[in-house]
Tab-separated table of C-alpha atoms and ligand atoms in Angstrom:
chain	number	residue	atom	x	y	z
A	534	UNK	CA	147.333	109.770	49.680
A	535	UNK	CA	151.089	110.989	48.829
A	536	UNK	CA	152.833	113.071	51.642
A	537	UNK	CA	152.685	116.135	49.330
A	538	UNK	CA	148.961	115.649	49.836
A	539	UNK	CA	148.982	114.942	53.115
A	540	UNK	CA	151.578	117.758	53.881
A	541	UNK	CA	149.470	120.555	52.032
A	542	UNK	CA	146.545	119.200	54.485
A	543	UNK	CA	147.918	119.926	57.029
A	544	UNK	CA	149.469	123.658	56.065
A	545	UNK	CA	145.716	123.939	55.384
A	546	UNK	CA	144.490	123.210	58.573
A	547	UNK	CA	147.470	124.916	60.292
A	548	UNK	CA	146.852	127.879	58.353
A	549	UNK	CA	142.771	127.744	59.287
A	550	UNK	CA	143.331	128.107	62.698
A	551	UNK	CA	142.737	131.576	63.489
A	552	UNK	CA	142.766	133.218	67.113
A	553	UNK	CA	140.723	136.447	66.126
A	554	UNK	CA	138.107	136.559	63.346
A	555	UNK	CA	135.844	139.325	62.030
A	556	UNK	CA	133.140	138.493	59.236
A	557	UNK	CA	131.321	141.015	57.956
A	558	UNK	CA	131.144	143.224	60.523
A	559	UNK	CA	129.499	146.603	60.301
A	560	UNK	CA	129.310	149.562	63.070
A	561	UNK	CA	126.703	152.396	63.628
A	562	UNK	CA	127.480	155.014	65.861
A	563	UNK	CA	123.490	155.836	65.619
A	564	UNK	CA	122.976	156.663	61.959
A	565	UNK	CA	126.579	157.409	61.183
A	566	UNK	CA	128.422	153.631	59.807
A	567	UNK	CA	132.002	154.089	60.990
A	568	UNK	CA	132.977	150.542	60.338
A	569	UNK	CA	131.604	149.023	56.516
A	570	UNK	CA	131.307	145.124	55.821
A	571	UNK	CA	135.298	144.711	56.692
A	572	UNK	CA	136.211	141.248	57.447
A	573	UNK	CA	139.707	139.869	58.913
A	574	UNK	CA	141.887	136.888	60.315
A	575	UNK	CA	144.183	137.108	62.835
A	576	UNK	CA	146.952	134.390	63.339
A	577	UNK	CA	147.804	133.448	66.950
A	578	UNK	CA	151.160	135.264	67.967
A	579	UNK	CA	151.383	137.460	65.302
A	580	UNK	CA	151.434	141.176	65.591
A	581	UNK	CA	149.172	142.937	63.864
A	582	UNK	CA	149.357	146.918	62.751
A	583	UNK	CA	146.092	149.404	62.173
A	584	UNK	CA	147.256	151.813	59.750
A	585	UNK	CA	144.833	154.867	58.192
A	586	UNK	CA	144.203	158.658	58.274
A	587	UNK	CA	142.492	159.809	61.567
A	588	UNK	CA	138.920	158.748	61.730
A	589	UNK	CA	138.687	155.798	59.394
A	590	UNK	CA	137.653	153.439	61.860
A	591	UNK	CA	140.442	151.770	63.494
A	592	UNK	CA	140.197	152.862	67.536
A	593	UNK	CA	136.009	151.336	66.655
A	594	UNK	CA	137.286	148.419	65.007
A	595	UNK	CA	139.401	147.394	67.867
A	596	UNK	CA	137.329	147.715	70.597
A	597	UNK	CA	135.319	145.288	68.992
A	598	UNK	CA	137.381	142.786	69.810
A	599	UNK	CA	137.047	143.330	73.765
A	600	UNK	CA	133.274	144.732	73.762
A	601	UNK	CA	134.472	148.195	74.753
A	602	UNK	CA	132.340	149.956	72.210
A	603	UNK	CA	129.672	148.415	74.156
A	604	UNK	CA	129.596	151.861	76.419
A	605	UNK	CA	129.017	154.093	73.894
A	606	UNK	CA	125.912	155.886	73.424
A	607	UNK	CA	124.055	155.143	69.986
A	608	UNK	CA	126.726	152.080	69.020
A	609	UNK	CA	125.550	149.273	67.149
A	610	UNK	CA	126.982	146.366	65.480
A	611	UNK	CA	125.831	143.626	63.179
A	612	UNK	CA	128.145	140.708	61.950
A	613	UNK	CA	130.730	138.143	63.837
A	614	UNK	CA	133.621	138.466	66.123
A	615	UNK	CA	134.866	135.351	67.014
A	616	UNK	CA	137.751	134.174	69.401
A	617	UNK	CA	139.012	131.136	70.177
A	618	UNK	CA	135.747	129.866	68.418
A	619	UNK	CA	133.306	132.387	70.369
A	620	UNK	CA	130.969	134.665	68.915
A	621	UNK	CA	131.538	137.185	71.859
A	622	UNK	CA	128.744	138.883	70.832
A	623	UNK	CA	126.827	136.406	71.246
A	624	UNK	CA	123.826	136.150	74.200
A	625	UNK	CA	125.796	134.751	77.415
A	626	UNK	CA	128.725	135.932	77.209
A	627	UNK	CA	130.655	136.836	80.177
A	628	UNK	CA	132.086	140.307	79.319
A	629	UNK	CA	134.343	140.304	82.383
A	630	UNK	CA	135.712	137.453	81.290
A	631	UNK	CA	136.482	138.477	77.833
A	632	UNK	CA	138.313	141.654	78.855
A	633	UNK	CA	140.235	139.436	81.517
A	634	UNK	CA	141.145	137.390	77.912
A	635	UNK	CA	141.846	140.569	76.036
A	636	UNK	CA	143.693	143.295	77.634
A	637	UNK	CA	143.840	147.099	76.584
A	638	UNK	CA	146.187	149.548	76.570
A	639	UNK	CA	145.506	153.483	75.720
A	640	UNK	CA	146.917	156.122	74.098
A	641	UNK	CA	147.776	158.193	77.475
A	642	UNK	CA	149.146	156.183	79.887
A	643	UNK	CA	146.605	155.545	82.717
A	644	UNK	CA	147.968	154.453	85.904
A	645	UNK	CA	145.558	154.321	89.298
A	646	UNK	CA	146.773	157.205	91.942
A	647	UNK	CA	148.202	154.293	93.747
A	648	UNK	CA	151.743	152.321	94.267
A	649	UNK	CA	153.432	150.920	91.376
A	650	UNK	CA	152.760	147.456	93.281
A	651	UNK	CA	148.763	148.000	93.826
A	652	UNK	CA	148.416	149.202	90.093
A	653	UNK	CA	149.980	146.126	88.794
A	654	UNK	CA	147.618	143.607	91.266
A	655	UNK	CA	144.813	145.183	90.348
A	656	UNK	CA	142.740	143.012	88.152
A	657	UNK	CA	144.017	140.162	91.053
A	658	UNK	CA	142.704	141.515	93.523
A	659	UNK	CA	139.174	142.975	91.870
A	660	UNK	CA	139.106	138.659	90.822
A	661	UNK	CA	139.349	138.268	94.471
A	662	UNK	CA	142.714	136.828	94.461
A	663	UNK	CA	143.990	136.967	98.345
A	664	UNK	CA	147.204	134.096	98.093
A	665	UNK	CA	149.486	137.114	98.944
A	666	UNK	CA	152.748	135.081	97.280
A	667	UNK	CA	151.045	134.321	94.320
A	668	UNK	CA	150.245	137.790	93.699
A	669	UNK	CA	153.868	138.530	94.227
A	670	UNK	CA	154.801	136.375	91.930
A	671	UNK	CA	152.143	138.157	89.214
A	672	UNK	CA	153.415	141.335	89.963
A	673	UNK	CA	157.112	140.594	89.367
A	674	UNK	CA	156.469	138.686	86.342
A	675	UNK	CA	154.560	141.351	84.806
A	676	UNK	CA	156.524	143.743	85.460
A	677	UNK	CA	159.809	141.653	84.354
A	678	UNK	CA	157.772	141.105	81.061
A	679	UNK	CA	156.836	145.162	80.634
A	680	UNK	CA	160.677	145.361	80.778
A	681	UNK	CA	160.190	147.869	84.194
A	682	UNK	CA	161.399	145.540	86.925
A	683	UNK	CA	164.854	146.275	87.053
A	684	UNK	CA	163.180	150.194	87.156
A	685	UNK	CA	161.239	149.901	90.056
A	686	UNK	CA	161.750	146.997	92.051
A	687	UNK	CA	163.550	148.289	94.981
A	688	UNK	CA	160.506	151.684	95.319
A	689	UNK	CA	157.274	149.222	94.392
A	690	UNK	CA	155.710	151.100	97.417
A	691	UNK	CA	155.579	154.510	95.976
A	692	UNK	CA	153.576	156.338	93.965
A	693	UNK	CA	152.492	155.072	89.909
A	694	UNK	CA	152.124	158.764	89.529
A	695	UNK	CA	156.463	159.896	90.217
A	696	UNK	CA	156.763	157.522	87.260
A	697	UNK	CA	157.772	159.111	83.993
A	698	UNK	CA	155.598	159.161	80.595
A	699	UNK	CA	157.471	156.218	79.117
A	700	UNK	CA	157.632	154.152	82.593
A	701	UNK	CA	153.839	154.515	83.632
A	702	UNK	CA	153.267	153.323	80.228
A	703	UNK	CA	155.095	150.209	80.636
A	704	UNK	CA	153.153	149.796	84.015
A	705	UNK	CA	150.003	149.964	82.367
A	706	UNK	CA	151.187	147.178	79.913
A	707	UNK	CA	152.521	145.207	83.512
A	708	UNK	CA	149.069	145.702	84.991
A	709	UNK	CA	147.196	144.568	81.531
A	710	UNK	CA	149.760	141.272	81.542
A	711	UNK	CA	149.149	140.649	85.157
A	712	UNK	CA	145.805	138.914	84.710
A	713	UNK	CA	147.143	136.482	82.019
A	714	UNK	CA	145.455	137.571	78.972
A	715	UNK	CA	146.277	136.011	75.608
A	716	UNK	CA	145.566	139.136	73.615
A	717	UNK	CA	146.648	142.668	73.755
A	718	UNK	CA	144.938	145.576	72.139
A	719	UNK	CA	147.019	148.269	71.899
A	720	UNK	CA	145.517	151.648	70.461
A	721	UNK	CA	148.101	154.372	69.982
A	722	UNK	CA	150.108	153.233	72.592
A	723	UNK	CA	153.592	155.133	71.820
A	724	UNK	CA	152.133	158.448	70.498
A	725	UNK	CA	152.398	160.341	73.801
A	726	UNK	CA	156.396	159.127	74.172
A	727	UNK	CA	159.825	160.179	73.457
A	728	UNK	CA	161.423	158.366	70.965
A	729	UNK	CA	164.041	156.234	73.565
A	730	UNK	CA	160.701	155.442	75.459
A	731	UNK	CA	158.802	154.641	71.945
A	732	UNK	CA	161.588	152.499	71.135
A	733	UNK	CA	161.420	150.270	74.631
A	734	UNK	CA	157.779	149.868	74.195
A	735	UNK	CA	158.647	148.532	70.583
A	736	UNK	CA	161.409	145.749	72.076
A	737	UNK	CA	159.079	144.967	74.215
A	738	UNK	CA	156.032	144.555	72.042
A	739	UNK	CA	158.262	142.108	69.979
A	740	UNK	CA	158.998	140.134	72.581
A	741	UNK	CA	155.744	139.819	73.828
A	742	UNK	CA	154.281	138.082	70.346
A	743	UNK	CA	155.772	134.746	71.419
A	744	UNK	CA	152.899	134.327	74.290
A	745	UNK	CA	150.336	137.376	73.259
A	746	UNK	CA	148.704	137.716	70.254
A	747	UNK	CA	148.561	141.805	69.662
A	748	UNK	CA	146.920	144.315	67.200
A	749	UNK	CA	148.589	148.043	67.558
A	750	UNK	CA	147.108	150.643	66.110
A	751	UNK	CA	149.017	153.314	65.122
A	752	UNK	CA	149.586	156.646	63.047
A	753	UNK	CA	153.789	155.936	63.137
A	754	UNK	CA	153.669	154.270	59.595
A	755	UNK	CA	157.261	153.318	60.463
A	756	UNK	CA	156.374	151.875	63.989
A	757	UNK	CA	153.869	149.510	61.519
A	758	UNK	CA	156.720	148.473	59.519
A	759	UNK	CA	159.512	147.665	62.479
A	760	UNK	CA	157.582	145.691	64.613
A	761	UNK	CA	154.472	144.301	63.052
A	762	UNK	CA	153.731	140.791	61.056
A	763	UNK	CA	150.623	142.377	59.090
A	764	UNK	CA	148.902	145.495	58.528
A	765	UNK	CA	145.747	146.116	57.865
A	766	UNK	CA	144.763	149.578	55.689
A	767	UNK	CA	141.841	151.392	56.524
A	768	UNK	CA	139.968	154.397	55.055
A	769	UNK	CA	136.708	156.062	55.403
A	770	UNK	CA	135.245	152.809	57.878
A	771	UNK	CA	136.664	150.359	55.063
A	772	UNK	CA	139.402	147.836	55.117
A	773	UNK	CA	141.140	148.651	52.192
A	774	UNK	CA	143.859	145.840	52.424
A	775	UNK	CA	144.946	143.584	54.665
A	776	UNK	CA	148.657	141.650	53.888
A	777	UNK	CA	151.799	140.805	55.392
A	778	UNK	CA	153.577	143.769	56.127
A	779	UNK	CA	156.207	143.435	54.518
A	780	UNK	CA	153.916	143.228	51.025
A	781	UNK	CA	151.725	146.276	52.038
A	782	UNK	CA	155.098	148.473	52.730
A	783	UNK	CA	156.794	147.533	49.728
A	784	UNK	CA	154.378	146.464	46.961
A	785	UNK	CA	150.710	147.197	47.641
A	786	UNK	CA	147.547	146.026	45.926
A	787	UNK	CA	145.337	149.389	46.154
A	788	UNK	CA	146.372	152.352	44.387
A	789	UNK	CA	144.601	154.017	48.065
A	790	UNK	CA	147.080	152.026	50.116
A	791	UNK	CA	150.169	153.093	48.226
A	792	UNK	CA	149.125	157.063	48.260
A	793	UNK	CA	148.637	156.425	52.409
A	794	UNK	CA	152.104	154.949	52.577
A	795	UNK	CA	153.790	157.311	50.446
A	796	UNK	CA	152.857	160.033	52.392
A	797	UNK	CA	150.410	161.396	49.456
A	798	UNK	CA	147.246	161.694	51.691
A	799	UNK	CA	146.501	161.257	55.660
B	660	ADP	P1	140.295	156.307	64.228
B	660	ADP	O1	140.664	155.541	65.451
B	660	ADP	O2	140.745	155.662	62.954
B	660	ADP	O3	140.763	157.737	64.286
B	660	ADP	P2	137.563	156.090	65.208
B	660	ADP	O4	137.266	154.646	65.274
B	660	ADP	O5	137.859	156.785	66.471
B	660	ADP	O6	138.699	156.360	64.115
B	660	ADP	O7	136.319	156.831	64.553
B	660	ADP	C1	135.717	156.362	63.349
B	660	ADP	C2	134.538	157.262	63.018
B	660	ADP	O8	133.521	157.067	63.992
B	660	ADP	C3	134.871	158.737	63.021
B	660	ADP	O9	134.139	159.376	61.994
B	660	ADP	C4	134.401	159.202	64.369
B	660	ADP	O10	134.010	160.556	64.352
B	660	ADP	C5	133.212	158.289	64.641
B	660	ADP	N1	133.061	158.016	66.079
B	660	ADP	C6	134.002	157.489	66.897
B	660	ADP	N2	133.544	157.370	68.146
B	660	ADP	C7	132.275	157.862	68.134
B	660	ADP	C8	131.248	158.021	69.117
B	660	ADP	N3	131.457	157.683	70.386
B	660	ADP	N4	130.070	158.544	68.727
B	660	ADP	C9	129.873	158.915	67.447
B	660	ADP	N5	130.776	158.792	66.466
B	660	ADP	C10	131.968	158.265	66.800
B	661	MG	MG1	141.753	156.115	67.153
């Protein structure tokens, strides 16, 4: 074989390697489908942007990818969501263990009525994690990574709650970090901040894609375009198009897609 060959092999096989995959996956909230047939690939440390009008699907189709539709009354799901090579839908499956693999973080920032320190050892200590130094460790590093250290590290003993909007955000994204996981699910995560606070979270959301992979969903259709590597169009439970970002900002495929981004419907 040439090394052209051998070369385009390997892109191949480089390219194959996916860390979250969807295959036809539909959703029934009872007899209502919110989520049609949509299939996607997800790179490892790439971010990844949900764009669409409100109620298309997206806040569904993410918590797919951490079971947390599971709760809701009347849900139901057919198709395949596989990480790392798991169908986590599949019998067996340890859902603690996925969410300790996928964190979440919400719209309103959600920080326990407790110290900035207990919120971010949290998911340690629920694991049962006593080694009081390594959970030191855990919580400084997460909170260096959330870009809050420097903010709180001389008052880690008071209250989550004196935080502002923009800072107890950041300590939810400390506390989801703290347990290690490898993907972050982010749904709306900016849209109750100021803009100084919205920009932060965006540094640090960029920085994070070189250990995390992370899917944001968002209605800021300029947020999508600063900080993520793809975005993915949805409308009406469909996946209209999925593309680099770059391609779906600036040249789209779908007629639908280019009205959304040009402001013509949504
Ligand atoms: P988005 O995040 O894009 O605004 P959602 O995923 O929240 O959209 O909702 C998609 C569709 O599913 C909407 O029509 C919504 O009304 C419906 N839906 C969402 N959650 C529920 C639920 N718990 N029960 C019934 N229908 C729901
Ligand atoms: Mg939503």
């Amino acid at each position: 074989m040439t090394k052209k060959n051998i070369d385009i092999q390997t892109e191949a096989l480089v390219v194959e390697k996916y860390k979250l995959h969807a295959k036809n996956v539909n959703v029934f909230y009872d007899d209502f489908q919110a989520i049609k047939n949509i299939s996607m690939n997800i790179k490892p440390n790439s971010i990844t942007s949900f764009i669409g009008p409100s109620g298309c699907g997206k806040s569904t189709f993410l918590r797919l990818f951490n079971r947390m539709n599971d709760y809701v009354e009347g849900f139901k799901m057919d198709g395949r969501i596989v990480i790392d090579d798991a169908n986590i839908y599949k019998k067996g499956i340890m859902v603690e263990q996925l969410r300790k693999e996928v964190g979440m973080v919400f719209q309103k920032p959600n920080p326990f009525p407790k110290s900035i320190y207990d919120n971010v050892a949290y998911g340690l200590t629920i694991q049962g994690i006593k080694d009081k130094k390594l959970i030191d460790q855990r919580v400084e590093k997460a909170l260096k990574q959330a870009d809050l250290w420097n903010e709180v590290k001389d008052k880690l003993k008071k209250s989550a709650l004196a935080l502002s909007g923009g800072q107890q955000q950041r300590l939810c994204i400390a506390r989801t970090l703290a347990v290690e996981p490898s993907i972050l699910l982010m749904d709306e995560p900016t849209s109750a901040l100021d803009p100084i606070s919205t920009a932060k979270i965006e540094e640090l959301i960029h920085h994070l894609k070189e250990e995390y992979t992370i899917i944001i969903v968002t209605h800021n259709m300029q947020q999508a375009s600063r900080i993520s590597d793809y975005t993915a169009f949805f409308y009406l439970g469909e996946l209209i198009e999925f593309d680099k970002t770059k391609k779906i900002f600036t040249n789209p495929e779908k007629k639908q897609t280019e009205n959304y981004i040009t402001g013509r419907f949504g």
